[in-house]
Amino acid sequence: MSHIELVDVSVHFESKGSTSVAVDQVSLNIEKGEIYGIVGLSGAGKSTLVRTINLLQEPSDGQVRIDGEELTSLSKESLRKKRQNIGMIFQHFNLIASKTIAQNLEFALKASRYPKKKRKERVEELLEIVGLSDKANAYPQKLSGGQKQRVGIARALANQPEILLCDEATSALDVETTEEILNILKHINQQYGITILFITHEMDVAKKLFHRMAVMEKGQVVEEGPTFDLFANPQVEMTKKLVSRALSLDIPGKLMENLEEGELVNIHYQGSGAYSPIISTLSKKLDVHFSIIHGKVDYIDGRALGVLLVHITGKAEEIEKSIHLLADDVFQIERVSQDRTVTEVTEYECR
Amino acid sequence: MNVDRSLQVLERHLFQAIVDTAYMVGVSAAIALVIGVLLGLLMYLTGHPLLIKNRSLYGIVGFVINAVRSLPFIILMFALSPVAVAITGRQIGWQAATVSLSIAATAFFSRIAEAAFLDVDRGVIEASIATGASLPLILWEVVIPEALPALIRGISLTLISLIGFSAMAGAIGAGGIGDLAIQYGYNMYDDVVMLVTVVILIVIVQLLQLGGDLLAQATSKK
């Protein structure tokens, strides 16, 4: 049994007589203790989908189950209890402006009728987890975005939930602060085994945080799988688009014009292949020259994914040979045509 | 112009006029505050998709409030005169006027209160719901404290409108500062009385506005 199960969940919005479909028959299984991401462009229905999990958004159709328990059929009171087990953080933090940081956290404890005498202690504990012990009596207005989100995380953790929902939780933060928040999330995922469901349009976040992910487009999940696989070998157009942008593999057109002879190939390598000296071995073995046009190694969910754009010069048959030898050693190799507008790709069978 | 006569009029009537206005405005504002906040809250809760969504109740309350608000005060006052008699046993005087003033002010303030509640960040309400808090807890700890500065501004706005309304209450013999201005200042061409009452009204309104702003600022943490 999965921790969170969505079965054919749809959400329709009715306005002025017309119906729009925000989420269209989405089924997902999210396992206990994993960090699961949902990516997509804005308007893809990600936020609406995540909000069905704690019923901030009632699904028009389908089932939402947590530990096998159907949420839509719960009584108001049981739903309230259930929600205490599902923390949530938001893009705009959503802290109570008229309360201090400590009071904001205390509110969540009051919600679960946490024993009054122990509240102060628990608040201190929570502040410690997110490193804000010195801000207990400050008002949210006085905090930076990153600090506000840390308060948001502390509030979400107040009642020791098993699930943490993150709705674009880093989208309002700068790169450095995002990194900081991601590290806290990774830490609490490992430390407490909390299942995290994270919605974002930022592929950089996906790369660093998610174990598995789903890609949404027009309310539907169009692709799903381990994060590394989706980055290394995307299947559908939307995933390819998102991934290529994140890996930034665009080749400047000017550069293509200057490469007159030889072959331009795009090499993808991964895992242990990332560390073997493929190029230098080949250039010793064969009479070809390699010049590296563009290269990048990305670490996705802790695994290396390398992309190398190489220009090979030499005799035609030697070049052919080298390409075939390369194909044996790398994950994927593509021939890039000299025509800079059309990038023709020839795929080889790779090991 | 006979300044001595004007001073005589002021000496004889001004204090009573201020007391009458204070009674009318004070009592009706107190009633409007309590009932208006409740009605505003009722509209907010029944209109909110995640709280107590109830479109029909929302519609009924909204309709009644709009109906009261669509009448000019002077007409409302005459229309409600049987109600005033039933409640206070009087057809005239400040007590009778207070009935219609209370009703007009309640309708006015309930809309202001609703707007103040609606102004509370939706995201904050959602976050509170997501923590699993009960409705009373969300009301006491989030909705009301977050709306407080706007509510306080609304109270000073309502008090100021009430002072304006109360001037018309002179029409049913309710007295008050406005009545003094009309009776002596306007009808009897006593410019001194007119000037004095105008200055007093300006000062009162300025003080109310200032007090409301300061209090709202003090309660706001933004």
XYZ file of C-alpha atoms in Angstrom:
573
model
C 0.000 0.000 0.000
C 1.385 3.322 -0.987
C 1.514 6.165 1.464
C -0.439 8.514 -0.766
C -2.643 7.157 -3.518
C -4.437 9.293 -6.032
C -6.902 7.368 -8.130
C -8.349 9.053 -11.223
C -8.464 12.426 -9.514
C -10.108 15.168 -11.522
C -10.862 18.748 -10.575
C -13.265 20.842 -12.606
C -13.886 24.520 -12.086
C -17.182 25.994 -13.124
C -17.315 29.646 -13.888
C -19.941 31.563 -15.816
C -21.488 28.407 -17.159
C -18.303 26.987 -18.655
C -16.294 24.196 -17.105
C -12.530 24.148 -17.100
C -10.586 21.041 -16.232
C -7.675 21.820 -13.920
C -6.774 18.228 -13.103
C -7.680 15.446 -15.484
C -7.839 11.869 -14.187
C -4.527 11.782 -12.405
C -3.425 8.593 -10.693
C -0.258 8.566 -8.622
C 1.274 6.374 -5.949
C 3.683 7.989 -3.558
C 5.655 5.714 -1.283
C 6.447 6.226 2.363
C 9.620 8.216 2.978
C 10.261 9.315 -0.576
C 10.581 12.811 -1.964
C 8.208 12.936 -4.864
C 8.056 15.895 -7.198
C 5.495 17.169 -9.629
C 6.813 19.525 -12.279
C 5.174 21.383 -15.102
C 4.621 24.842 -16.456
C 2.362 27.205 -14.561
C -1.267 26.416 -15.198
C -0.563 22.697 -15.617
C -2.697 21.896 -12.577
C 0.097 20.984 -10.163
C -1.033 23.205 -7.320
C -4.644 22.181 -7.670
C -3.560 18.546 -7.575
C -1.456 18.877 -4.436
C -4.288 20.694 -2.707
C -6.565 17.706 -3.173
C -4.293 15.693 -0.893
C -5.370 17.602 2.220
C -8.706 18.513 0.653
C -8.026 22.233 0.486
C -9.430 21.437 -2.919
C -12.205 18.912 -3.113
C -11.712 16.651 -6.134
C -14.660 16.629 -8.532
C -13.998 12.996 -9.192
C -11.703 10.195 -8.058
C -10.199 9.120 -4.773
C -7.507 10.415 -2.467
C -6.168 7.813 -0.061
C -3.619 8.130 2.668
C -2.424 4.845 4.147
C -5.338 3.301 2.301
C -7.885 5.548 3.978
C -10.205 7.448 1.676
C -10.196 11.148 2.606
C -13.254 12.418 0.774
C -15.544 10.247 2.885
C -14.156 11.386 6.239
C -16.285 13.402 8.658
C -15.273 17.017 9.251
C -13.741 16.147 12.592
C -11.756 13.170 11.276
C -10.551 15.256 8.339
C -9.296 17.858 10.793
C -7.353 15.168 12.649
C -6.011 13.823 9.378
C -4.833 17.258 8.328
C -2.725 17.457 11.471
C -0.839 14.542 10.017
C -0.201 16.385 6.741
C 2.030 19.447 6.969
C 1.977 21.992 4.191
C 4.250 24.831 3.141
C 3.428 27.494 0.603
C 5.040 29.739 -1.980
C 4.122 32.863 -0.036
C 4.722 31.310 3.391
C 1.263 32.308 4.703
C 2.278 33.145 8.234
C -0.096 34.953 10.592
C 1.176 38.544 10.432
C -0.322 39.578 13.761
C 1.468 36.823 15.667
C 5.098 36.353 16.588
C 7.051 33.416 15.203
C 6.585 31.495 18.448
C 2.851 32.266 18.428
C 2.577 31.107 14.825
C 4.033 27.757 15.822
C 1.913 27.636 18.940
C -1.179 28.030 16.792
C -0.456 24.747 15.051
C -0.020 23.102 18.456
C -3.312 24.537 19.675
C -4.939 23.081 16.581
C -3.977 19.601 17.722
C -4.734 20.321 21.400
C -1.117 19.761 22.271
C -0.788 19.891 26.087
C -0.520 23.527 27.126
C 2.382 22.969 29.498
C 4.546 21.339 26.857
C 3.890 23.849 24.085
C 6.720 26.216 24.928
C 9.196 23.380 24.913
C 7.918 22.064 21.565
C 8.073 25.558 20.022
C 11.717 25.839 21.086
C 12.417 22.421 19.642
C 10.849 23.390 16.306
C 12.761 26.653 16.145
C 15.923 24.711 16.759
C 15.211 22.328 13.864
C 14.964 25.234 11.430
C 17.710 27.282 13.091
C 15.609 30.245 14.166
C 15.793 30.043 17.938
C 16.736 33.719 18.148
C 13.643 34.840 16.244
C 10.984 33.435 18.584
C 9.570 36.844 19.464
C 9.967 38.535 16.095
C 6.993 39.214 13.840
C 6.971 37.665 10.347
C 7.310 41.111 8.770
C 10.829 41.345 10.201
C 12.066 38.119 8.594
C 13.613 37.473 5.196
C 11.886 35.178 2.704
C 14.104 32.242 3.579
C 13.498 32.727 7.282
C 9.745 32.941 6.714
C 9.822 29.675 4.818
C 11.771 28.072 7.647
C 9.028 29.183 10.009
C 6.572 27.671 7.539
C 8.469 24.394 7.705
C 8.560 24.494 11.508
C 4.816 25.106 11.598
C 4.211 22.241 9.189
C 6.301 19.939 11.375
C 4.675 21.035 14.637
C 2.379 18.048 14.964
C 4.910 15.503 13.727
C 3.232 14.795 10.407
C 4.065 11.857 8.201
C 3.519 13.846 5.033
C 4.785 17.251 3.992
C 3.187 18.985 1.023
C 5.235 21.746 -0.586
C 3.412 24.041 -2.986
C 6.043 25.978 -4.974
C 7.829 26.361 -1.659
C 11.004 27.806 -3.147
C 9.580 29.744 -6.084
C 9.623 33.072 -4.253
C 13.175 32.606 -3.013
C 16.561 33.379 -4.527
C 18.990 30.655 -5.552
C 20.964 30.580 -2.344
C 17.955 30.584 -0.070
C 16.372 27.875 -2.207
C 19.434 25.726 -1.624
C 19.126 26.330 2.110
C 15.463 25.305 2.175
C 16.156 22.210 0.036
C 18.838 21.133 2.488
C 16.434 21.475 5.402
C 13.830 19.433 3.512
C 16.363 16.719 2.673
C 17.397 16.662 6.292
C 13.888 16.250 7.670
C 13.135 13.634 5.036
C 16.094 11.576 6.218
C 15.810 12.357 9.907
C 12.095 11.770 10.358
C 11.272 9.687 7.290
C 8.595 12.173 6.267
C 7.110 11.626 2.836
C 7.511 14.838 0.860
C 5.424 15.849 -2.102
C 6.888 18.888 -3.788
C 5.303 20.926 -6.561
C 7.493 23.207 -8.625
C 8.191 24.640 -12.038
C 11.896 24.892 -11.197
C 13.794 21.990 -12.736
C 16.839 22.866 -10.677
C 14.865 21.969 -7.589
C 13.735 18.730 -9.217
C 17.314 17.804 -10.001
C 18.531 18.356 -6.471
C 15.650 17.105 -4.403
C 13.325 14.596 -5.989
C 13.722 10.843 -5.855
C 10.885 10.310 -8.272
C 8.835 12.778 -10.210
C 5.870 13.284 -12.467
C 5.507 15.770 -15.288
C 2.157 17.486 -15.668
C 0.728 19.130 -18.725
C -2.807 20.435 -19.151
C -4.026 18.723 -16.006
C -2.603 15.332 -16.875
C 0.454 13.430 -15.776
C 2.300 12.855 -19.042
C 5.373 11.103 -17.704
C 6.460 9.624 -14.423
C 9.512 7.870 -13.092
C 12.783 8.133 -11.170
C 14.117 11.662 -11.482
C 17.402 10.530 -12.998
C 15.653 8.566 -15.723
C 13.450 11.476 -16.647
C 16.454 13.750 -16.964
C 18.660 11.210 -18.737
C 16.080 9.809 -21.064
C 12.903 11.867 -21.283
C 10.184 10.306 -23.382
C 7.540 12.916 -23.996
C 7.847 16.355 -25.547
C 7.020 18.289 -22.358
C 9.647 16.457 -20.326
C 12.247 16.952 -23.052
C 11.460 20.639 -23.118
C 11.745 21.046 -19.350
C 14.872 18.907 -19.104
C 16.769 20.490 -21.965
C 16.118 23.899 -20.497
C 17.424 22.744 -17.132
C 20.536 21.198 -18.647
C 20.921 24.226 -20.962
C 22.231 22.389 -23.989
C 21.532 25.072 -26.532
C 24.341 25.442 -29.020
C 25.000 28.962 -30.217
C 24.278 29.214 -33.941
C 27.435 31.213 -34.649
C 29.522 28.358 -33.348
C 27.965 25.864 -35.744
C 28.874 27.979 -38.759
C 32.551 27.818 -37.907
C 32.672 24.034 -37.830
C 33.109 23.171 -41.466
C 34.425 19.693 -41.661
C 34.239 16.692 -39.362
C 31.312 15.555 -37.282
C 29.576 17.125 -34.368
C 28.264 14.657 -31.810
C 26.388 15.033 -28.619
C 27.362 12.475 -25.993
C 25.324 11.613 -22.934
C 27.051 9.597 -20.301
C 26.011 8.607 -16.849
C 26.806 6.598 -13.763
C 30.223 4.959 -13.735
C 30.697 5.863 -17.415
C 30.978 9.442 -16.305
C 34.333 8.788 -14.758
C 36.159 6.781 -17.495
C 38.519 8.620 -19.864
C 36.614 7.772 -23.043
C 37.723 10.642 -25.229
C 41.431 10.521 -24.487
C 41.500 6.740 -24.950
C 39.889 7.061 -28.370
C 42.110 9.838 -29.597
C 45.109 7.663 -28.786
C 43.645 4.638 -30.490
C 42.407 6.316 -33.664
C 43.705 9.057 -35.867
C 41.048 11.599 -34.992
C 40.976 14.850 -33.085
C 38.375 15.823 -30.604
C 37.560 19.354 -29.682
C 35.118 19.883 -26.899
C 32.541 22.477 -27.808
C 30.285 22.293 -24.819
C 30.230 20.111 -21.746
C 28.381 19.767 -18.518
C 28.031 17.302 -15.711
C 24.875 17.495 -13.683
C 24.208 15.648 -10.490
C 20.654 14.449 -10.396
C 19.383 12.906 -7.207
C 23.058 12.285 -6.428
C 23.960 10.566 -9.707
C 26.144 12.062 -12.433
C 24.624 12.851 -15.808
C 27.125 14.238 -18.284
C 26.569 15.888 -21.602
C 29.431 16.596 -23.951
C 29.302 18.204 -27.348
C 32.393 17.191 -29.318
C 33.613 18.054 -32.742
C 35.558 15.204 -34.372
C 37.940 15.823 -37.232
C 40.013 13.399 -39.229
C 39.456 10.922 -42.049
C 35.822 10.094 -42.668
C 36.122 6.366 -41.884
C 38.132 7.068 -38.757
C 35.427 9.433 -37.589
C 32.754 6.784 -38.265
C 34.757 4.256 -36.338
C 35.238 6.577 -33.411
C 31.539 7.355 -33.255
C 30.730 3.659 -33.127
C 33.312 3.032 -30.477
C 31.972 5.946 -28.473
C 28.469 4.564 -28.777
C 29.636 1.381 -27.067
C 30.868 3.285 -24.081
C 28.337 5.989 -23.428
C 24.670 6.109 -22.608
C 23.525 7.903 -25.702
C 25.120 9.599 -28.666
C 23.551 11.892 -31.177
C 24.903 13.169 -34.441
C 24.261 16.874 -34.760
C 23.965 18.140 -38.303
C 25.863 21.197 -39.470
C 22.663 22.923 -40.395
C 22.258 25.049 -37.343
C 18.518 25.341 -37.461
C 17.779 21.658 -37.723
C 19.479 19.415 -35.261
C 19.253 16.030 -36.835
C 19.668 13.235 -34.408
C 20.760 9.727 -35.158
C 20.535 7.408 -32.255
C 22.670 4.371 -31.852
C 21.981 1.287 -29.881
C 23.823 1.841 -26.694
C 24.682 -0.572 -24.046
C -25.855 90.520 14.104
C -26.488 89.933 17.762
C -23.505 88.040 19.098
C -24.807 88.149 22.645
C -27.983 86.411 21.598
C -25.958 83.775 19.786
C -23.867 83.179 22.875
C -27.026 82.861 24.898
C -28.357 80.219 22.534
C -25.077 78.332 22.690
C -24.915 78.554 26.431
C -28.414 77.228 26.780
C -28.354 74.486 24.118
C -24.823 73.529 23.125
C -24.010 71.241 26.031
C -27.314 69.384 25.708
C -26.790 69.102 21.944
C -23.388 67.519 22.424
C -24.806 65.114 25.004
C -27.669 64.153 22.689
C -25.308 63.528 19.790
C -23.023 61.529 22.042
C -25.953 59.376 23.193
C -27.316 58.788 19.716
C -23.948 58.053 18.184
C -22.617 56.107 21.160
C -25.589 53.788 21.628
C -26.150 53.122 17.951
C -22.421 52.623 17.320
C -22.232 50.126 20.154
C -25.157 48.173 18.728
C -23.795 48.430 15.186
C -20.405 47.246 16.325
C -21.652 44.061 17.934
C -24.332 43.085 15.437
C -22.394 44.411 12.450
C -19.309 42.334 13.249
C -21.479 39.263 13.668
C -23.294 39.870 10.389
C -20.020 40.639 8.613
C -18.538 37.466 9.988
C -21.615 35.490 8.973
C -21.326 36.779 5.423
C -17.597 36.093 5.326
C -17.975 32.543 6.624
C -20.920 31.618 4.425
C -19.243 33.147 1.390
C -15.892 31.388 1.924
C -15.522 28.115 0.009
C -13.470 26.441 2.744
C -15.255 27.667 5.873
C -19.068 27.381 6.106
C -20.004 27.736 2.490
C -23.729 28.477 2.306
C -24.697 30.438 -0.761
C -28.381 30.850 0.129
C -27.774 32.188 3.641
C -25.107 34.485 2.216
C -27.588 35.709 -0.375
C -30.385 36.365 2.126
C -28.232 38.286 4.612
C -26.631 40.269 1.816
C -30.023 41.140 0.352
C -31.416 42.428 3.656
C -28.333 44.535 4.298
C -28.441 45.984 0.817
C -32.134 46.763 1.224
C -31.463 48.780 4.385
C -28.498 50.499 2.802
C -30.362 51.493 -0.318
C -32.680 53.836 1.610
C -31.536 57.386 2.344
C -31.333 57.747 6.109
C -34.079 60.320 6.408
C -36.532 57.972 4.666
C -35.370 55.000 6.693
C -35.994 56.986 9.846
C -39.593 57.807 8.963
C -40.218 54.297 7.669
C -38.955 52.798 10.910
C -40.892 55.127 13.169
C -43.464 52.412 14.115
C -40.561 50.167 15.073
C -39.056 52.952 17.146
C -42.368 53.401 18.946
C -42.613 49.673 19.600
C -39.107 49.526 21.050
C -38.745 52.822 22.916
C -42.384 53.800 23.403
C -41.571 57.191 21.861
C -42.184 58.662 18.478
C -39.663 61.481 18.869
C -36.523 62.292 20.806
C -33.019 60.851 20.683
C -34.204 57.428 21.857
C -36.530 57.097 18.871
C -33.818 58.278 16.498
C -31.338 55.819 17.943
C -33.423 52.884 16.704
C -33.120 53.843 13.070
C -29.556 55.052 13.538
C -28.602 51.664 14.951
C -30.167 49.824 12.062
C -28.564 52.048 9.425
C -25.177 51.867 11.143
C -25.394 48.097 11.557
C -26.025 47.645 7.842
C -23.185 50.029 7.034
C -20.702 48.470 9.430
C -21.534 44.868 8.559
C -20.374 45.484 4.975
C -17.222 47.154 6.261
C -16.589 44.245 8.611
C -17.140 41.755 5.790
C -14.623 43.642 3.652
C -12.143 43.651 6.551
C -12.472 39.873 6.912
C -12.219 39.354 3.161
C -9.015 41.346 3.243
C -7.354 38.737 5.444
C -4.882 36.885 3.239
C -6.626 33.818 1.823
C -3.366 31.923 1.951
C -3.104 32.426 5.694
C -6.615 31.017 6.151
C -5.723 28.049 3.955
C -2.545 27.450 5.916
C -4.580 27.488 9.125
C -7.087 25.035 7.720
C -4.201 22.852 6.564
C -2.870 22.641 10.127
C -6.175 21.022 11.066
C -7.351 23.897 13.274
C -11.022 24.060 14.217
C -13.228 26.873 12.938
C -13.480 28.668 16.318
C -9.699 28.565 16.669
C -9.229 29.957 13.166
C -11.717 32.729 13.946
C -10.172 33.761 17.251
C -6.555 33.311 16.404
C -6.395 34.210 12.736
C -9.413 35.890 11.152
C -10.217 38.395 13.902
C -6.654 39.414 14.855
C -5.656 39.716 11.205
C -8.729 41.820 10.416
C -8.447 43.971 13.546
C -6.654 47.016 12.066
C -9.173 47.173 9.208
C -12.049 46.724 11.660
C -10.788 49.597 13.782
C -10.552 51.843 10.740
C -14.084 50.746 9.896
C -15.294 51.723 13.364
C -14.015 55.273 13.027
C -15.555 55.445 9.562
C -18.890 54.266 10.970
C -18.768 56.767 13.858
C -18.138 59.591 11.419
C -21.043 58.533 9.210
C -23.238 58.254 12.280
C -22.517 61.843 13.233
C -23.685 62.805 9.771
C -26.825 60.675 10.050
C -27.590 62.037 13.511
C -27.872 65.558 12.147
C -30.968 64.422 10.281
C -32.416 62.999 13.448
C -33.335 66.559 14.340
C -36.198 66.046 11.914
C -37.923 63.886 14.515
C -36.931 66.174 17.365
C -33.945 64.184 18.475
C -31.735 67.184 19.133
C -27.988 66.988 18.798
C -25.336 69.234 17.308
C -26.634 68.944 13.756
C -30.119 69.870 14.896
C -28.771 72.926 16.715
C -27.015 74.026 13.533
C -30.186 73.645 11.464
C -32.578 75.164 13.998
C -30.582 78.245 14.946
C -27.743 78.483 12.487
C -29.745 77.879 9.315
C -33.397 78.573 10.044
C -32.723 81.631 12.226
C -29.730 82.909 10.270
C -27.469 82.779 13.326
C -24.027 82.621 11.724
C -22.219 82.417 15.047
C -24.126 79.301 16.084
C -23.548 77.852 12.624
C -19.827 78.554 12.793
C -19.429 77.162 16.282
C -21.315 73.943 15.483
C -19.396 73.477 12.249
C -16.093 73.880 14.070
C -17.180 71.438 16.764
C -18.205 68.858 14.138
C -14.925 69.255 12.277
C -12.932 68.814 15.468
C -14.901 65.723 16.526
C -14.534 64.090 13.113
C -10.816 64.845 12.947
C -10.278 63.424 16.413
C -12.216 60.263 15.589
C -10.226 59.735 12.413
C -6.925 60.374 14.134
C -7.798 58.093 17.047
C -8.896 55.320 14.687
C -5.746 55.611 12.584
C -3.462 55.528 15.596
C -5.226 52.555 17.110
C -5.228 50.687 13.786
C -1.543 51.359 13.394
C -0.808 50.142 16.898
C -2.584 46.837 16.267
C -1.033 46.280 12.855
C 2.159 44.267 12.724
C 2.662 44.808 9.024
